[in-house]
Coordinates of N, CA and C in Angstrom, one line a residue:
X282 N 7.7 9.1 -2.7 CA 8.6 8.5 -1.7 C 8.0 8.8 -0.3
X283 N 7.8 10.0 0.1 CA 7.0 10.2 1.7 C 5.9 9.4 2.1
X284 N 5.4 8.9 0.6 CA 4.1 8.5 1.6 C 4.5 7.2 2.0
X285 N 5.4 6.4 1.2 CA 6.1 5.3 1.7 C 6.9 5.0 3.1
X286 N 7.2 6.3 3.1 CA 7.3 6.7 4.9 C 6.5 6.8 6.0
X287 N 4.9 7.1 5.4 CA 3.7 7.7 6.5 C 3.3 8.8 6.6
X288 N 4.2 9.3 5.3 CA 4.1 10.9 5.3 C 3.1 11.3 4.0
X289 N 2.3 12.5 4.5 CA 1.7 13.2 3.3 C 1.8 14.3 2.9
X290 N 1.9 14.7 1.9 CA 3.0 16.1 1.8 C 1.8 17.1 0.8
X291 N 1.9 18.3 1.3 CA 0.8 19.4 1.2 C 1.5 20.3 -0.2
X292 N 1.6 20.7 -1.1 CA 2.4 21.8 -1.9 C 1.4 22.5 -2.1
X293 N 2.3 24.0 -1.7 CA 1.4 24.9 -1.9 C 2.4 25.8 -2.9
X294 N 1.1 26.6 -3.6 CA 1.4 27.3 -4.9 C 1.3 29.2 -4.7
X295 N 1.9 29.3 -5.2 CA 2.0 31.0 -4.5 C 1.0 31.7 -5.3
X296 N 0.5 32.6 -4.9 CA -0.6 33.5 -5.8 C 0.1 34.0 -7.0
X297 N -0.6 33.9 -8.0 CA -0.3 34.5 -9.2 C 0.6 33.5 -9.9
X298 N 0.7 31.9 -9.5 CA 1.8 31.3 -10.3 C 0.9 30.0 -10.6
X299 N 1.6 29.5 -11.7 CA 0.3 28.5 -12.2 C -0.9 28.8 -12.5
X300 N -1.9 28.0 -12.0 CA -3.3 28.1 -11.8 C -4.2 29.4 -10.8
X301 N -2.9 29.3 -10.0 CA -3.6 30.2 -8.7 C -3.4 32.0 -8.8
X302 N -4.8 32.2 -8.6 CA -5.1 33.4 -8.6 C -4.3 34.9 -7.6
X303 N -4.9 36.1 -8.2 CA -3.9 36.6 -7.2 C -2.6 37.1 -7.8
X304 N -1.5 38.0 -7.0 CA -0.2 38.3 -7.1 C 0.3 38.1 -6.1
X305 N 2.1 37.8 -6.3 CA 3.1 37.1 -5.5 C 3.4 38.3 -4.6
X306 N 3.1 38.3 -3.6 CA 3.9 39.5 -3.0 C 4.0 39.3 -1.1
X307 N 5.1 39.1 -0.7 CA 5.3 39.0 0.4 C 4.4 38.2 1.6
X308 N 3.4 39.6 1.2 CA 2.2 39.4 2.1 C 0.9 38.4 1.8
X309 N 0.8 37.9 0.3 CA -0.3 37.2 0.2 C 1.1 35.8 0.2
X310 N 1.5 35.8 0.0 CA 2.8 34.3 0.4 C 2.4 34.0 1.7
X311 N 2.5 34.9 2.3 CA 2.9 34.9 3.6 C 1.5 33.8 4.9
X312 N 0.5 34.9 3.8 CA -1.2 34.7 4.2 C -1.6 33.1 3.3
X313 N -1.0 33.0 2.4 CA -1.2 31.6 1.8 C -1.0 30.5 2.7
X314 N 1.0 30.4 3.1 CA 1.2 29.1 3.5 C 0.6 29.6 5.4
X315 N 0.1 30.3 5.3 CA -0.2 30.0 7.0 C -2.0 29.6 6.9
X316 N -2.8 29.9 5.5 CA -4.1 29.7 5.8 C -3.4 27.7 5.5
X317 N -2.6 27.4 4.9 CA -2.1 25.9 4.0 C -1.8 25.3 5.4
X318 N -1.1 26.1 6.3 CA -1.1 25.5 7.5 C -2.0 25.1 8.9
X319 N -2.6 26.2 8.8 CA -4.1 26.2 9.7 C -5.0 25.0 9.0
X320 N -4.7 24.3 7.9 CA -5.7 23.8 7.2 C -5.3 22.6 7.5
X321 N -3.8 22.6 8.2 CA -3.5 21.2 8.0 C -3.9 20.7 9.7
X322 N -4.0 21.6 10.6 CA -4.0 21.6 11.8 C -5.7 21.1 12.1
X323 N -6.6 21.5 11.4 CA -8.0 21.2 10.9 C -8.3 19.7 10.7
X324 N -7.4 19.1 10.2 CA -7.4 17.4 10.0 C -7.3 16.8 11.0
X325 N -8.1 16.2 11.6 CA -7.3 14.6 12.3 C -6.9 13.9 11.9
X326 N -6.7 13.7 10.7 CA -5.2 12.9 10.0 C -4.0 13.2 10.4
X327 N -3.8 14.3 10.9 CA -2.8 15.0 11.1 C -2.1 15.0 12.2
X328 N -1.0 14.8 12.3 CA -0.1 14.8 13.3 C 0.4 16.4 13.5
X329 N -0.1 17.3 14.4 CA 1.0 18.3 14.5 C 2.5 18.4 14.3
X330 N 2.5 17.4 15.5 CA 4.2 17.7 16.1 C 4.9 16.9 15.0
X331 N 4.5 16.7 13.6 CA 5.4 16.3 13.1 C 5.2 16.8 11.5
X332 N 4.9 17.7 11.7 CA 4.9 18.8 10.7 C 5.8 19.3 10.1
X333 N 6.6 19.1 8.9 CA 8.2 19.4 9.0 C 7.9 20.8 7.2
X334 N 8.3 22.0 7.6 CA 8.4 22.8 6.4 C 10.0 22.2 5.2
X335 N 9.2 22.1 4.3 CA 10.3 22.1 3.4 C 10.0 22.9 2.2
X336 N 11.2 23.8 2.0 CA 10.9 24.7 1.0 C 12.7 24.9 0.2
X337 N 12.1 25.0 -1.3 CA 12.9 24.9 -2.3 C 13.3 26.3 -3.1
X338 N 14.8 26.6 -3.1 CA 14.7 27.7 -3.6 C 13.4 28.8 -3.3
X339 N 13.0 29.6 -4.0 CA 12.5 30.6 -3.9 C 10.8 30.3 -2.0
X340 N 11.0 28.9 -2.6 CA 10.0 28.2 -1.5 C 10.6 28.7 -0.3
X341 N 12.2 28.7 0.0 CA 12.8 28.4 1.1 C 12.3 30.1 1.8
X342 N 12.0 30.8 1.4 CA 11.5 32.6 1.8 C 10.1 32.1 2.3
X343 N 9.3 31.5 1.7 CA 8.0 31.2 2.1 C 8.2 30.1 3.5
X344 N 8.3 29.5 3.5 CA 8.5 28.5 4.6 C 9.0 28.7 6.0
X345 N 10.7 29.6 5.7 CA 11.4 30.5 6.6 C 10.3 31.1 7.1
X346 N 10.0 32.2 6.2 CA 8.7 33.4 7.2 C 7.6 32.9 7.5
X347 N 7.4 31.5 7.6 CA 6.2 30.6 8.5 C 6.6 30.3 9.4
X348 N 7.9 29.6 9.7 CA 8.3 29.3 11.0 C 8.2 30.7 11.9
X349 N 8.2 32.0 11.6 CA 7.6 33.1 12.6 C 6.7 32.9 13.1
X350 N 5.7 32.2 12.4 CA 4.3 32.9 13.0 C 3.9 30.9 13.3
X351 N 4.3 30.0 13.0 CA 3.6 28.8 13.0 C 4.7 28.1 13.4
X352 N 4.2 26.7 14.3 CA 5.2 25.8 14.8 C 5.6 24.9 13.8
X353 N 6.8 24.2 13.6 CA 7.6 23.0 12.4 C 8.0 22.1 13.5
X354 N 8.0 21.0 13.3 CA 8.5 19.8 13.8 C 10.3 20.4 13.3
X355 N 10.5 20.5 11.7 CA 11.8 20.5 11.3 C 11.3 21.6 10.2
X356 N 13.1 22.0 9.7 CA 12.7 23.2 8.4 C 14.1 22.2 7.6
X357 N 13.3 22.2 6.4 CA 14.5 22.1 5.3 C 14.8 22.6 4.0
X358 N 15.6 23.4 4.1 CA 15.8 24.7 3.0 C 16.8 23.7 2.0
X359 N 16.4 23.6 0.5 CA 17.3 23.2 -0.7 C 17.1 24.2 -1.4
X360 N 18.6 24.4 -1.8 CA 19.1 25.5 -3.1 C 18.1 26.9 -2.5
X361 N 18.3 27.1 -0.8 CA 17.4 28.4 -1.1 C 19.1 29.8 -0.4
X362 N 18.0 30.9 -0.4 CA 18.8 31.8 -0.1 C 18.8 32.8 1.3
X363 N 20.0 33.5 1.5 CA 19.8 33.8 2.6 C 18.8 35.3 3.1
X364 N 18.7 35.9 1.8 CA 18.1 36.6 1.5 C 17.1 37.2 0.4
X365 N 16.4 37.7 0.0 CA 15.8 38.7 -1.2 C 16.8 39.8 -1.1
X366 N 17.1 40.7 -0.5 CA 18.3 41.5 -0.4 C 19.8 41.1 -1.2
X367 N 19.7 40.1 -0.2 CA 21.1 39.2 -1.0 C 20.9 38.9 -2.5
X368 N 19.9 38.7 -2.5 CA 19.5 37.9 -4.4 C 19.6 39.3 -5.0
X369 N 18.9 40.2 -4.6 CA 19.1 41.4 -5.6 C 20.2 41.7 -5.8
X370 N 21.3 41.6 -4.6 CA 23.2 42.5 -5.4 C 22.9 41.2 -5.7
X371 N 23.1 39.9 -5.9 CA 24.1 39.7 -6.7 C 23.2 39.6 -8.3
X372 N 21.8 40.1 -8.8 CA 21.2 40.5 -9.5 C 21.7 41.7 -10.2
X373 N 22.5 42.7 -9.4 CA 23.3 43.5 -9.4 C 21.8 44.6 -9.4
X374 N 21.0 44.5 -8.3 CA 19.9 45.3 -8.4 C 20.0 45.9 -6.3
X375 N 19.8 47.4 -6.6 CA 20.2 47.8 -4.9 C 19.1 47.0 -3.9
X376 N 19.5 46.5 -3.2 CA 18.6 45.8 -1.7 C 17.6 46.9 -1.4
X377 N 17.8 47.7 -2.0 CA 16.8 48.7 -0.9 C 15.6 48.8 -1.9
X378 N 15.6 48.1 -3.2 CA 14.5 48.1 -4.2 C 13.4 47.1 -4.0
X379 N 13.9 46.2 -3.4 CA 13.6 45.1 -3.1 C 12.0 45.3 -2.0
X380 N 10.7 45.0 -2.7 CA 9.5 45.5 -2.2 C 9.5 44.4 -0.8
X381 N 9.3 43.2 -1.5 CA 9.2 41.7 -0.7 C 10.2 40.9 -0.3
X382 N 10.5 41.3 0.9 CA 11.3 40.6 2.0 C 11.0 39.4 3.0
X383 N 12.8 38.6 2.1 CA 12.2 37.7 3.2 C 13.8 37.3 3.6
X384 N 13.7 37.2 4.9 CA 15.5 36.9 5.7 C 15.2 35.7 6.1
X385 N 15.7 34.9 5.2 CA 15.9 33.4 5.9 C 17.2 33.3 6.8
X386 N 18.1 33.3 6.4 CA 19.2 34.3 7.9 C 18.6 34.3 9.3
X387 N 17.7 35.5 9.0 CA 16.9 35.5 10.5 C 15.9 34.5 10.9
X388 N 15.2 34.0 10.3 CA 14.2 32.7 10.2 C 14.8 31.8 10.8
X389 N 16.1 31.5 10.0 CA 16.7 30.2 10.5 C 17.7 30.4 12.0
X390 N 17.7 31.6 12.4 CA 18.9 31.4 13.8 C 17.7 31.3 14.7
X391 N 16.4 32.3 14.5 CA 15.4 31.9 15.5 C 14.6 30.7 15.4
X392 N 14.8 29.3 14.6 CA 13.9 28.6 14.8 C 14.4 27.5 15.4
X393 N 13.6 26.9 16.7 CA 14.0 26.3 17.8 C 14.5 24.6 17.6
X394 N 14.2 24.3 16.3 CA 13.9 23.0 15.6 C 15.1 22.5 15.0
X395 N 15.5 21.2 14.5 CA 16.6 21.1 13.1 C 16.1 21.3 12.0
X396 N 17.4 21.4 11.9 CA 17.4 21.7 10.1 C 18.5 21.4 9.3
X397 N 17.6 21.2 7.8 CA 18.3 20.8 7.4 C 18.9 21.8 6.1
X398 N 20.1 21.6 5.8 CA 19.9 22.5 4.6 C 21.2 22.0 3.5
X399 N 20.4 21.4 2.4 CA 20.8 20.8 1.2 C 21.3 21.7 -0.2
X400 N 22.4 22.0 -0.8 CA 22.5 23.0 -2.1 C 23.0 22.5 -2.7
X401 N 22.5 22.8 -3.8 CA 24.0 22.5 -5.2 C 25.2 23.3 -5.4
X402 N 26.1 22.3 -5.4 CA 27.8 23.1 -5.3 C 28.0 23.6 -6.5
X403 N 27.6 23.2 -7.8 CA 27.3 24.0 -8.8 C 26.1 25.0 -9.3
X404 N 25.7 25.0 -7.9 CA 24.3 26.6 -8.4 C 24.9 27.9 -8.9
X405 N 24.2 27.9 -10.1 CA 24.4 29.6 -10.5 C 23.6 30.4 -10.6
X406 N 22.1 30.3 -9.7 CA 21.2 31.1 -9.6 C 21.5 31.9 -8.0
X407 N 21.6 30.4 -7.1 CA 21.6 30.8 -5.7 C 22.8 30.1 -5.3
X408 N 23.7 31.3 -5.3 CA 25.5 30.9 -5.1 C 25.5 30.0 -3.4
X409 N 26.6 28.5 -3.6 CA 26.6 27.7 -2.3 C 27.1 28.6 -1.1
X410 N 27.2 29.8 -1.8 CA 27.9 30.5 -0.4 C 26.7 31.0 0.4
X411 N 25.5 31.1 0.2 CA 24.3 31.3 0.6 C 23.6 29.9 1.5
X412 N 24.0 29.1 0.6 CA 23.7 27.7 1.8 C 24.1 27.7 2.5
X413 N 25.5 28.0 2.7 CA 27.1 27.6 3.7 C 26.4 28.5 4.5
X414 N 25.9 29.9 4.1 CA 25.6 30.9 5.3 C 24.3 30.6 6.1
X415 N 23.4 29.8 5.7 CA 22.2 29.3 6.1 C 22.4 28.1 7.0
X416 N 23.6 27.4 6.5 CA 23.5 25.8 7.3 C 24.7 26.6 8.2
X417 N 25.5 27.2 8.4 CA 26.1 28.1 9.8 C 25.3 29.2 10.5
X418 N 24.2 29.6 10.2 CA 23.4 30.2 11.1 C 22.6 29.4 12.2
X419 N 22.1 27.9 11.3 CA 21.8 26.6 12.2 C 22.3 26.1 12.4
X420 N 23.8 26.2 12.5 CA 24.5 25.4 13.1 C 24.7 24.0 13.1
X421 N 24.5 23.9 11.5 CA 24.4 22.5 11.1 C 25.0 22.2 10.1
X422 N 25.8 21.1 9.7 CA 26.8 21.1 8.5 C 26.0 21.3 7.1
X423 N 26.6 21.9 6.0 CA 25.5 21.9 4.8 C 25.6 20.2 4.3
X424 N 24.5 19.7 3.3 CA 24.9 18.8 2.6 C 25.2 19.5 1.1
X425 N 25.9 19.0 0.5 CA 26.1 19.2 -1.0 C 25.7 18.6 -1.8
X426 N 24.5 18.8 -3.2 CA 24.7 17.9 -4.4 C 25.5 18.3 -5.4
X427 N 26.2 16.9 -6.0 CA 26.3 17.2 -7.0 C 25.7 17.6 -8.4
X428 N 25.2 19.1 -8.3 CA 24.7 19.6 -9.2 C 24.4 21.0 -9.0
X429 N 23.5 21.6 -9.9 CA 23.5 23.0 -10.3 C 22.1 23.3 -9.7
X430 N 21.2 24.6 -10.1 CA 20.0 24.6 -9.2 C 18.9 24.2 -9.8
X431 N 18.4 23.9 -11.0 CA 17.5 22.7 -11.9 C 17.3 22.1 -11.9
X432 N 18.7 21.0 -11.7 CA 19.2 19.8 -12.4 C 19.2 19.2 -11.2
X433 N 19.1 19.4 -10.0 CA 19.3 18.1 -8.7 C 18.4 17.0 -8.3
X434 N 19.1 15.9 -8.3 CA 18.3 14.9 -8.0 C 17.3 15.3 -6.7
X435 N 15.7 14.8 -6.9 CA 15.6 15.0 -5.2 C 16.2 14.0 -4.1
X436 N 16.4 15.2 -3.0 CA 17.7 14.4 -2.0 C 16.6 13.7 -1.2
X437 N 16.1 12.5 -1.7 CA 15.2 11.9 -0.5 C 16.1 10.8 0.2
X438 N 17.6 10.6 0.1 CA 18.3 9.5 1.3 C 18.7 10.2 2.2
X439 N 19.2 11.6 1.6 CA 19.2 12.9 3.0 C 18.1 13.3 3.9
X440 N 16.7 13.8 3.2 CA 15.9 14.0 4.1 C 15.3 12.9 4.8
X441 N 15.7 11.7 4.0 CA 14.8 10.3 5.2 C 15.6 10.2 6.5
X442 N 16.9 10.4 5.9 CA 17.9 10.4 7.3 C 17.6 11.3 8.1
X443 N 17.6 12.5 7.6 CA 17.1 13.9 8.2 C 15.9 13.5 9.8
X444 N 15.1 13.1 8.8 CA 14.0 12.7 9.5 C 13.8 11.6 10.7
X445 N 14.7 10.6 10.0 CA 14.5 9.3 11.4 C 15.8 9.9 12.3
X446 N 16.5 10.2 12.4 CA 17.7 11.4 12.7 C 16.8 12.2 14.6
X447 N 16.4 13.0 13.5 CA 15.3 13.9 14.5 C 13.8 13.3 14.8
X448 N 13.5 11.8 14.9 CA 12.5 11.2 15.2 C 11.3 11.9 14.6
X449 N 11.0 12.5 13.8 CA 10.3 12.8 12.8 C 9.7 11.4 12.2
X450 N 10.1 10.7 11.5 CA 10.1 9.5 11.1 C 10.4 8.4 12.2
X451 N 10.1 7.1 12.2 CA 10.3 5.9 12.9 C 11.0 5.2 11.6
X452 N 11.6 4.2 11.9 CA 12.1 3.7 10.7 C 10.9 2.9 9.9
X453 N 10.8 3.2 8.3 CA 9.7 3.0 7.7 C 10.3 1.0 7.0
X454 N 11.6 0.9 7.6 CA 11.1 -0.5 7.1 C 12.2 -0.6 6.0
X455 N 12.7 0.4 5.3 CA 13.3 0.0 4.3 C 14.5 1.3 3.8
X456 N 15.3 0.7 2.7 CA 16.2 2.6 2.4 C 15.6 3.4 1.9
X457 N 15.8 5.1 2.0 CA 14.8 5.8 1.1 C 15.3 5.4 -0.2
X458 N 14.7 5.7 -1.3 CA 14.9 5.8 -2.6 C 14.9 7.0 -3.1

């Protein structure tokens, strides 16, 4: 669907998952999506200023702790959380065990950009009260799907809007799909 917009979309894979070499840990996350970024800045294909992070569940930690160090046109967090701290209680595991941190909380009150932020009203991995607290730090309404955190349609009529919304997008001509 993005490229039907003009858009080309990058996915990056965390160390040690899939194919890709390495272990997951904070700091090679961290060093991944920013070398994934610098690489995109390297193209003349590329439009900077319209660079928009979107990150999913456990993505939404990686993407957050990019907008620190690297500029986004927009951020859009689905089914993510507001914390690794937070995920551990309700894991029922103490926060302070927790090696790899990441405060999307904090990510998202400091980043200067919209956002958007989409959850499932029936998640039972990453409770909507974690969205609600994410889309009130940005000061932006949550959207809801209906669904759980596996099972959700991707929201591409939200993020198209998202996008021509915050001129990210020009109108591509037609409804998302």
């Amino acid at each position: 669907v993005p490229r039907r917009w003009g858009m080309a979309v990058l996915l990056v894979e965390y160390p040690g998952y899939g194919r890709s070499q390495g272990h997951p840990t904070s700091h090679t996350i961290r060093a991944v999506f920013q070398a994934a970024f610098d690489s995109l800045l390297a193209r003349p294909d590329i439009d900077p200023a319209r660079i928009v992070f979107y990150g999913r569940s456990l993505g939404g930690g990686a993407v957050a702790a990019l907008t620190r160090t690297r500029p986004a046109a927009a951020l859009i967090l689905e089914s993510s959380f507001t914390s690794t701290g937070a995920l551990a209680v309700r894991l029922l595991a103490p926060p302070f065990l927790v090696r790899d941190r990441f405060d999307n909380l904090a990510a998202v009150r400091a980043f200067p950009g919209p956002v958007l932020v989409i959850h499932g009203d029936h998640d039972d991995v990453i409770p909507a009260s974690q969205g609600r607290q994410l889309a009130a730090a940005a000061k932006v309404p949550i959207v809801f799907l209906p669904c759980g955190h596996n099972d959700c349609p991707r929201p591409w009529p939200q993020i198209h809007q998202f996008l021509l919304k915050n001129a990210i997008l020009h109108d591509s001509g037609g409804p998302a799909t």
